[in-house]
PDB file of C-alpha atoms in Angstrom:
ATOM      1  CA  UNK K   1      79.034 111.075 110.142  1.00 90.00           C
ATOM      2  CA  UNK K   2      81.439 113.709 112.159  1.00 91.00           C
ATOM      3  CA  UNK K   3      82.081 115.339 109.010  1.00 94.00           C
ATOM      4  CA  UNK K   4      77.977 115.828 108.334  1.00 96.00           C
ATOM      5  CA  UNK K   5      77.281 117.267 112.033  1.00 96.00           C
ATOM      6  CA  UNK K   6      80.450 119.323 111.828  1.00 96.00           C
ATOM      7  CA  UNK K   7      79.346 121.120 108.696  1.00 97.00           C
ATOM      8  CA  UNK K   8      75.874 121.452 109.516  1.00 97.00           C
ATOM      9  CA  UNK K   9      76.237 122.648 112.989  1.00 98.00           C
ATOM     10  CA  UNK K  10      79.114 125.372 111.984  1.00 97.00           C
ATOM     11  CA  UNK K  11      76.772 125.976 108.782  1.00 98.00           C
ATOM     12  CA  UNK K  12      74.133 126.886 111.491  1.00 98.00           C
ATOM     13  CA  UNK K  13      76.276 129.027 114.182  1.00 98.00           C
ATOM     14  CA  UNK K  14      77.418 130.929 110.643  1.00 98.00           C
ATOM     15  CA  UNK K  15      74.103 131.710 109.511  1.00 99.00           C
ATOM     16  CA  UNK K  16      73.307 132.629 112.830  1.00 99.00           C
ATOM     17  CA  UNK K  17      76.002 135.040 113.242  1.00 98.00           C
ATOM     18  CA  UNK K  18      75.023 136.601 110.062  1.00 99.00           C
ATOM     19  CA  UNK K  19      71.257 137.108 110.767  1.00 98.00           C
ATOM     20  CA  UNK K  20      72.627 138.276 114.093  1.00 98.00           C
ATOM     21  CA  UNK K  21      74.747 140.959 112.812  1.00 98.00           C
ATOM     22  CA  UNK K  22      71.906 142.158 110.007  1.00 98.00           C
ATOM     23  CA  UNK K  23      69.586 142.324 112.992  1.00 98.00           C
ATOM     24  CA  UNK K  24      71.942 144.358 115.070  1.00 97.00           C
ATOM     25  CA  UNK K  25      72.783 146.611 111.873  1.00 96.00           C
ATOM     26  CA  UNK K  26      69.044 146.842 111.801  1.00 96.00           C
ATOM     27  CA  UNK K  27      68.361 148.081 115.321  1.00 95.00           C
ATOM     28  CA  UNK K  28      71.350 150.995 115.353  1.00 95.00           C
ATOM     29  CA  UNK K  29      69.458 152.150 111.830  1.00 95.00           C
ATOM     30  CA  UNK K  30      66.213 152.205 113.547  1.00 94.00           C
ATOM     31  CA  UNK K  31      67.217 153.491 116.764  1.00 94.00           C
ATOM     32  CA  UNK K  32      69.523 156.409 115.237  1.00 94.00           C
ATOM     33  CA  UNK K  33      68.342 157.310 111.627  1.00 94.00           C
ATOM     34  CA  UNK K  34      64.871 156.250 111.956  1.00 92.00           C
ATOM     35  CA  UNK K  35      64.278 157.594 115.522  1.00 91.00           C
ATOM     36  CA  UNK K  36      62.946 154.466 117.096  1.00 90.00           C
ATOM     37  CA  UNK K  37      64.513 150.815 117.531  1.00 87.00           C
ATOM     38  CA  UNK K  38      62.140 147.895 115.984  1.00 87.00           C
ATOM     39  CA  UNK K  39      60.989 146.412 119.311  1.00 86.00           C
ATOM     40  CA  UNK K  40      61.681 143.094 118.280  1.00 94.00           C
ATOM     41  CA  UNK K  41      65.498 143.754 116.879  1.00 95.00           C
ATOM     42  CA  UNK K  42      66.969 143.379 120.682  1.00 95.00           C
ATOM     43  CA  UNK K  43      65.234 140.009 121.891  1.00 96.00           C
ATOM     44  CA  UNK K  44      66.132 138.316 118.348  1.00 98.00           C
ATOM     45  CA  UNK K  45      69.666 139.293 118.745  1.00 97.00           C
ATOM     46  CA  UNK K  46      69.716 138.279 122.278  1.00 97.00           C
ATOM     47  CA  UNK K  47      68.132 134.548 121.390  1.00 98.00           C
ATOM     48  CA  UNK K  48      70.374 134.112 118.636  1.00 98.00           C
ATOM     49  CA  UNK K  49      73.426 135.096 121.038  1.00 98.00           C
ATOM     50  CA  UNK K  50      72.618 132.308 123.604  1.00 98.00           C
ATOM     51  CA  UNK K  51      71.856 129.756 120.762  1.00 98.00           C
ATOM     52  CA  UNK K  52      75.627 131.059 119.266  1.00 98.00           C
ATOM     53  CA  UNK K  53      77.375 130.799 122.734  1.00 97.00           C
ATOM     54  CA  UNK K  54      75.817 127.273 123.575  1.00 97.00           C
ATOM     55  CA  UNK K  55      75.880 125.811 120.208  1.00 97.00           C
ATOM     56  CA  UNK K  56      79.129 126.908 119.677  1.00 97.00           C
ATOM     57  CA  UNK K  57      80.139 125.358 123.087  1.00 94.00           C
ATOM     58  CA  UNK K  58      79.143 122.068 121.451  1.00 96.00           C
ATOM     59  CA  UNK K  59      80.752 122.851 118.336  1.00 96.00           C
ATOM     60  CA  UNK K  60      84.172 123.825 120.225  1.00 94.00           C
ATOM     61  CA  UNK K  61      83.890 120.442 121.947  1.00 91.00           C
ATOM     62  CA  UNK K  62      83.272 118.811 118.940  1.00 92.00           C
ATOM     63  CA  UNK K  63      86.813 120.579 117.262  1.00 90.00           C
ATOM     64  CA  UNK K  64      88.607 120.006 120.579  1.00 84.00           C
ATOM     65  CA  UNK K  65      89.419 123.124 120.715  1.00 82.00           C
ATOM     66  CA  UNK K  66      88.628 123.907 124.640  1.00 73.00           C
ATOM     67  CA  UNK K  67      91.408 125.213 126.648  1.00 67.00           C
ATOM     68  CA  UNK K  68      92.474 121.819 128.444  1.00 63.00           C
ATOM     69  CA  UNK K  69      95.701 120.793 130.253  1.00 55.00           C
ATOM     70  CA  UNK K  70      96.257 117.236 129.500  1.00 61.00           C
ATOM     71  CA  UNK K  71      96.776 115.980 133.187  1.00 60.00           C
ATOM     72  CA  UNK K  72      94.856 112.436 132.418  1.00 55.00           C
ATOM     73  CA  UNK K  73      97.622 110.169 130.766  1.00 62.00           C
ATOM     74  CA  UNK K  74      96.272 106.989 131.722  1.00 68.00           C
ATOM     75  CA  UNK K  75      93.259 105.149 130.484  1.00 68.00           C
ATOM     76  CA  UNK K  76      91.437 104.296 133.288  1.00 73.00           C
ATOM     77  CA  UNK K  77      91.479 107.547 134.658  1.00 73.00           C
ATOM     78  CA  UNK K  78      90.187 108.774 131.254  1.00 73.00           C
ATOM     79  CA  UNK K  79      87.710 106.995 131.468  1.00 79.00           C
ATOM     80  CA  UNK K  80      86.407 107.956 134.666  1.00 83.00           C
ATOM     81  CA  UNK K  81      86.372 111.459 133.168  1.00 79.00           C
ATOM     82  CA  UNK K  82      84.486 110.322 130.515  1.00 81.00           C
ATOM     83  CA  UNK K  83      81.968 108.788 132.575  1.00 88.00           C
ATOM     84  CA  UNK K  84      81.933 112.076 134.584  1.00 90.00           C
ATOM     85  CA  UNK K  85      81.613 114.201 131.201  1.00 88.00           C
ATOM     86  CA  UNK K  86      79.032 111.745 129.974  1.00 91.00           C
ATOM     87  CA  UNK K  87      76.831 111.986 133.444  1.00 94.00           C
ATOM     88  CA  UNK K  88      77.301 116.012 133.543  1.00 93.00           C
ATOM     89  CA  UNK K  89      75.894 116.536 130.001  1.00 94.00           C
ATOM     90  CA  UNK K  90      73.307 113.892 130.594  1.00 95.00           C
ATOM     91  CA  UNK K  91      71.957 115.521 133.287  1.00 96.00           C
ATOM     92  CA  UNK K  92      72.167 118.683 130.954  1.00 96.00           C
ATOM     93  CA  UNK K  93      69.942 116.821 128.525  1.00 97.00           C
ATOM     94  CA  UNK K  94      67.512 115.384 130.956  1.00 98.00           C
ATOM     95  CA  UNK K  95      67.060 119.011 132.566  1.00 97.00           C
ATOM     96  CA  UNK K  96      66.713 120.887 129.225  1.00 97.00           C
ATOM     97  CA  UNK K  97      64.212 118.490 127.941  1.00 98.00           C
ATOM     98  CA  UNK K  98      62.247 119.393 131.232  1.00 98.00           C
ATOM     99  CA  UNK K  99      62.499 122.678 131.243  1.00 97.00           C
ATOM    100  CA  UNK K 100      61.581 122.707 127.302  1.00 98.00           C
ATOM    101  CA  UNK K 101      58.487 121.046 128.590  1.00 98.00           C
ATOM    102  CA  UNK K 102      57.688 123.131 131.238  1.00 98.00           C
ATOM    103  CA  UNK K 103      57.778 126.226 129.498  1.00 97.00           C
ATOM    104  CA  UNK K 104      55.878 124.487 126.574  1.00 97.00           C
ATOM    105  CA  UNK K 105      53.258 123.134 129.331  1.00 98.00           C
ATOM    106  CA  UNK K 106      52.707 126.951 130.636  1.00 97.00           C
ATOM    107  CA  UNK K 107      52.556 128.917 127.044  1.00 97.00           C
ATOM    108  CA  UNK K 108      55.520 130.978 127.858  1.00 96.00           C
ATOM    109  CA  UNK K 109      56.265 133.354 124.867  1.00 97.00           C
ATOM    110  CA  UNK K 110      58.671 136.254 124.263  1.00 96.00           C
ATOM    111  CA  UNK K 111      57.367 139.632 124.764  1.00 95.00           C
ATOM    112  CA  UNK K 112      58.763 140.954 121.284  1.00 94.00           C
ATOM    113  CA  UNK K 113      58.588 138.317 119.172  1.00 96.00           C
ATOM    114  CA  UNK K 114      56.042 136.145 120.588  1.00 96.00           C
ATOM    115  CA  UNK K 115      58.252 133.066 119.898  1.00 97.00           C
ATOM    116  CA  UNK K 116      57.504 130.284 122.509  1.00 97.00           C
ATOM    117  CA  UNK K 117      60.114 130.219 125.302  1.00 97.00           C
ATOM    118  CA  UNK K 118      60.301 126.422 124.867  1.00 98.00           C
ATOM    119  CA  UNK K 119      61.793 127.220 121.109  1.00 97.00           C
ATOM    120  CA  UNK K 120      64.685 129.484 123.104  1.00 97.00           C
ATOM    121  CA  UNK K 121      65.488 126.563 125.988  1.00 98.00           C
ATOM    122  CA  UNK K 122      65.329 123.512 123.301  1.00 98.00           C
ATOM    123  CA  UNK K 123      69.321 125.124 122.547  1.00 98.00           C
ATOM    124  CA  UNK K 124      70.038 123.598 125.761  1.00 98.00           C
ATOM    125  CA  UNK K 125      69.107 119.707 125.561  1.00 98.00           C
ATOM    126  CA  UNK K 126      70.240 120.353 121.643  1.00 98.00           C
ATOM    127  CA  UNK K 127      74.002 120.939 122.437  1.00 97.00           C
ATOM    128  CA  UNK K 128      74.339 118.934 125.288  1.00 96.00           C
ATOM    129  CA  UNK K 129      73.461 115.742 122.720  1.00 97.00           C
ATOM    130  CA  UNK K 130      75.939 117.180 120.489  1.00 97.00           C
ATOM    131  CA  UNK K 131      78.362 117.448 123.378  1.00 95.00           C
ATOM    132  CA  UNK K 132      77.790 113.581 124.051  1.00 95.00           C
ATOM    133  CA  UNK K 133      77.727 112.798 120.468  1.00 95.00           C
ATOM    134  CA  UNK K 134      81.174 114.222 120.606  1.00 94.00           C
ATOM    135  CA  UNK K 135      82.436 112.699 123.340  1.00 91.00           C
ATOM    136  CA  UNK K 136      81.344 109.491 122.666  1.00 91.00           C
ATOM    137  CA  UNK K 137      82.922 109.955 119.110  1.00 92.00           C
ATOM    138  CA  UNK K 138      86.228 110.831 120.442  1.00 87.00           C
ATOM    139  CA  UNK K 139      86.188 107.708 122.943  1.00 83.00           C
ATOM    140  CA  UNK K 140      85.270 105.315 120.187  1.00 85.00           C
ATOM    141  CA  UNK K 141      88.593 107.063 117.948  1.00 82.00           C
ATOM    142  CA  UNK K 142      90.710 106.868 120.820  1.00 72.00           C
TER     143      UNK K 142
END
């Protein structure tokens, strides 16, 4: 099941980076050839940025491929870290969801795009699951 959210989650930040970079390639031709930038070209690359940076925080978690200095030999002291991991990211989850609510509660929408906010804050809850999927993976392997 790793293997499945691996692909489909780097599958995702990839097509992401690609619509990002067409978008961006998109707003320098408006902006300089056509003499005025597509309003909406800047917020779209600046939603799919922070869905790439925390997604991809999630996915780097997932690949183990954070910078980390391996100062926890023993496994009781691992597994207060774990705990600790597991309570940061739930509160991550638990917070997202809320604020995905909120914003969905008071009709918040983007000024360009018109996309509700909710849409750009669901990233959050998202890749903190992922981030506990991952974890809890890893504990179960090891």
């Amino acid at each position: 099941m790793k293997d499945s959210v691996d692909r489909i989650l780097g599958g995702s930040l990839a097509l992401m980076l690609a619509i990002m970079t067409v978008d961006v390639i998109w707003g320098v031709f408006t902006r300089y050839v056509m003499g005025d930038q597509a309003s909406w070209s800047e917020e779209l690359a600046r939603f799919l940025l922070i869905w790439i940076g925390i997604l991809g925080a999630a996915y780097a978690s997932g690949q183990n491929m954070h910078l980390s200095i391996d100062l926890l030999k023993n496994k009781p002291v691992k597994l207060i870290a774990a705990l600790i991991i597991l309570f940061a990211f739930g509160v991550m989850v638990v917070g997202g969801t809320r604020l995905v609510l909120l914003t969905a509660e008071l009709g918040q929408t983007s000024p360009a795009l018109g996309l509700p906010m909710s849409l750009i804050y669901l990233v959050v809850p998202i890749s903190g699951l992922l981030i506990i999927y991952y974890r809890l993976h890893d504990f179960k392997s090891n």
